[in-house]
């Protein structure tokens, strides 16, 4: 399997993160797609890694002042080139969803996996990001079969009015077609 029993994805580079804890029930049944860039719209900076590691220099950019003391993480980030970084094993609870609800159940961090795409709500995502996200999603579904197509959502779906990501630029139809059609040669590597 592409994801081992400890929740580590074989096709990801592992990064340090201190912002996670144990899942209260061990259940993994929801996949949440996000977007992030620090500063917004700037790509390839070291700031996302630093944020998730808890060592972001909040004086490095004026927009970082609101991040002072914030403890946040995601399980993975897919950069603009489609490279996957893993910060938190899927078996653990990352702190990505905040105040959230899905199907009448609150505290989505308890039972979800959070995947960040390097981007903004209004910028197109790259073909490489869609490819990697589709491949990762299939690996997640294989390892955690409670996650079905209907249980793959955006941050905006579980925190409406508070969050808007992955935004209007995310092509859900293309992503689902790529993930579930079986037409992608790269996906067959799983």
GROMACS .gro file of N, CA and C in nm, residues 8 11-14 23-24 32 34 37 47 53-54 68 89 94 115 121 135-136 141 148 159 161 177 181 186:
model
   81
    8UNK      N    1   0.181   0.700   0.694
    8UNK     CA    2   0.282   0.771   0.618
    8UNK      C    3   0.267   0.737   0.470
   11UNK      N    4   0.491   0.830  -0.118
   11UNK     CA    5   0.531   0.920  -0.227
   11UNK      C    6   0.543   1.066  -0.181
   12UNK      N    7   0.556   1.086  -0.051
   12UNK     CA    8   0.569   1.221   0.003
   12UNK      C    9   0.702   1.238   0.074
   13UNK      N   10   0.753   1.359   0.068
   13UNK     CA   11   0.869   1.394   0.150
   13UNK      C   12   0.816   1.432   0.288
   14UNK      N   13   0.879   1.380   0.391
   14UNK     CA   14   0.832   1.403   0.528
   14UNK      C   15   0.893   1.531   0.585
   23UNK      N   16  -0.591   1.118   1.736
   23UNK     CA   17  -0.734   1.121   1.704
   23UNK      C   18  -0.809   1.062   1.823
   24UNK      N   19  -0.920   1.124   1.863
   24UNK     CA   20  -0.991   1.073   1.982
   24UNK      C   21  -1.047   0.933   1.964
   32UNK      N   22  -1.063   1.661   0.338
   32UNK     CA   23  -1.090   1.804   0.322
   32UNK      C   24  -0.977   1.866   0.240
   34UNK      N   25  -0.795   2.201   0.094
   34UNK     CA   26  -0.771   2.341   0.130
   34UNK      C   27  -0.677   2.403   0.026
   37UNK      N   28  -0.108   2.979   0.063
   37UNK     CA   29   0.017   3.037   0.013
   37UNK      C   30   0.056   3.146   0.111
   47UNK      N   31   0.770   2.960   0.401
   47UNK     CA   32   0.684   3.003   0.510
   47UNK      C   33   0.576   2.902   0.551
   53UNK      N   34   0.552   2.401   1.130
   53UNK     CA   35   0.653   2.359   1.229
   53UNK      C   36   0.647   2.444   1.356
   54UNK      N   37   0.569   2.551   1.352
   54UNK     CA   38   0.557   2.637   1.468
   54UNK      C   39   0.669   2.737   1.483
   68UNK      N   40   0.050   3.525   1.442
   68UNK     CA   41   0.123   3.518   1.568
   68UNK      C   42   0.051   3.424   1.665
   89UNK      N   43   0.122   1.234   1.006
   89UNK     CA   44   0.073   1.104   0.959
   89UNK      C   45  -0.081   1.104   0.957
   94UNK      N   46  -0.444   1.622   1.250
   94UNK     CA   47  -0.385   1.752   1.213
   94UNK      C   48  -0.486   1.860   1.250
  115UNK      N   49  -0.572   1.815   0.320
  115UNK     CA   50  -0.472   1.829   0.214
  115UNK      C   51  -0.473   1.974   0.167
  121UNK      N   52  -0.767   3.106  -0.350
  121UNK     CA   53  -0.905   3.081  -0.392
  121UNK      C   54  -0.931   3.122  -0.536
  135UNK      N   55  -0.381   1.107  -0.731
  135UNK     CA   56  -0.304   0.990  -0.689
  135UNK      C   57  -0.310   0.973  -0.537
  136UNK      N   58  -0.291   1.083  -0.465
  136UNK     CA   59  -0.296   1.078  -0.319
  136UNK      C   60  -0.436   1.040  -0.271
  141UNK      N   61  -0.816   0.663  -0.015
  141UNK     CA   62  -0.938   0.581  -0.022
  141UNK      C   63  -0.905   0.433  -0.004
  148UNK      N   64  -1.540   0.811   0.084
  148UNK     CA   65  -1.597   0.788  -0.048
  148UNK      C   66  -1.600   0.922  -0.123
  159UNK      N   67  -1.695   2.465   0.673
  159UNK     CA   68  -1.690   2.590   0.750
  159UNK      C   69  -1.748   2.704   0.665
  161UNK      N   70  -1.913   3.033   0.525
  161UNK     CA   71  -1.918   3.165   0.582
  161UNK      C   72  -1.789   3.205   0.652
  177UNK      N   73  -1.320   1.351  -1.211
  177UNK     CA   74  -1.301   1.271  -1.332
  177UNK      C   75  -1.163   1.208  -1.333
  181UNK      N   76  -1.193   0.812  -1.289
  181UNK     CA   77  -1.213   0.759  -1.424
  181UNK      C   78  -1.116   0.646  -1.458
  186UNK      N   79  -0.046   0.789  -1.464
  186UNK     CA   80   0.029   0.808  -1.340
  186UNK      C   81  -0.047   0.749  -1.220
   0.00000   0.00000   0.00000
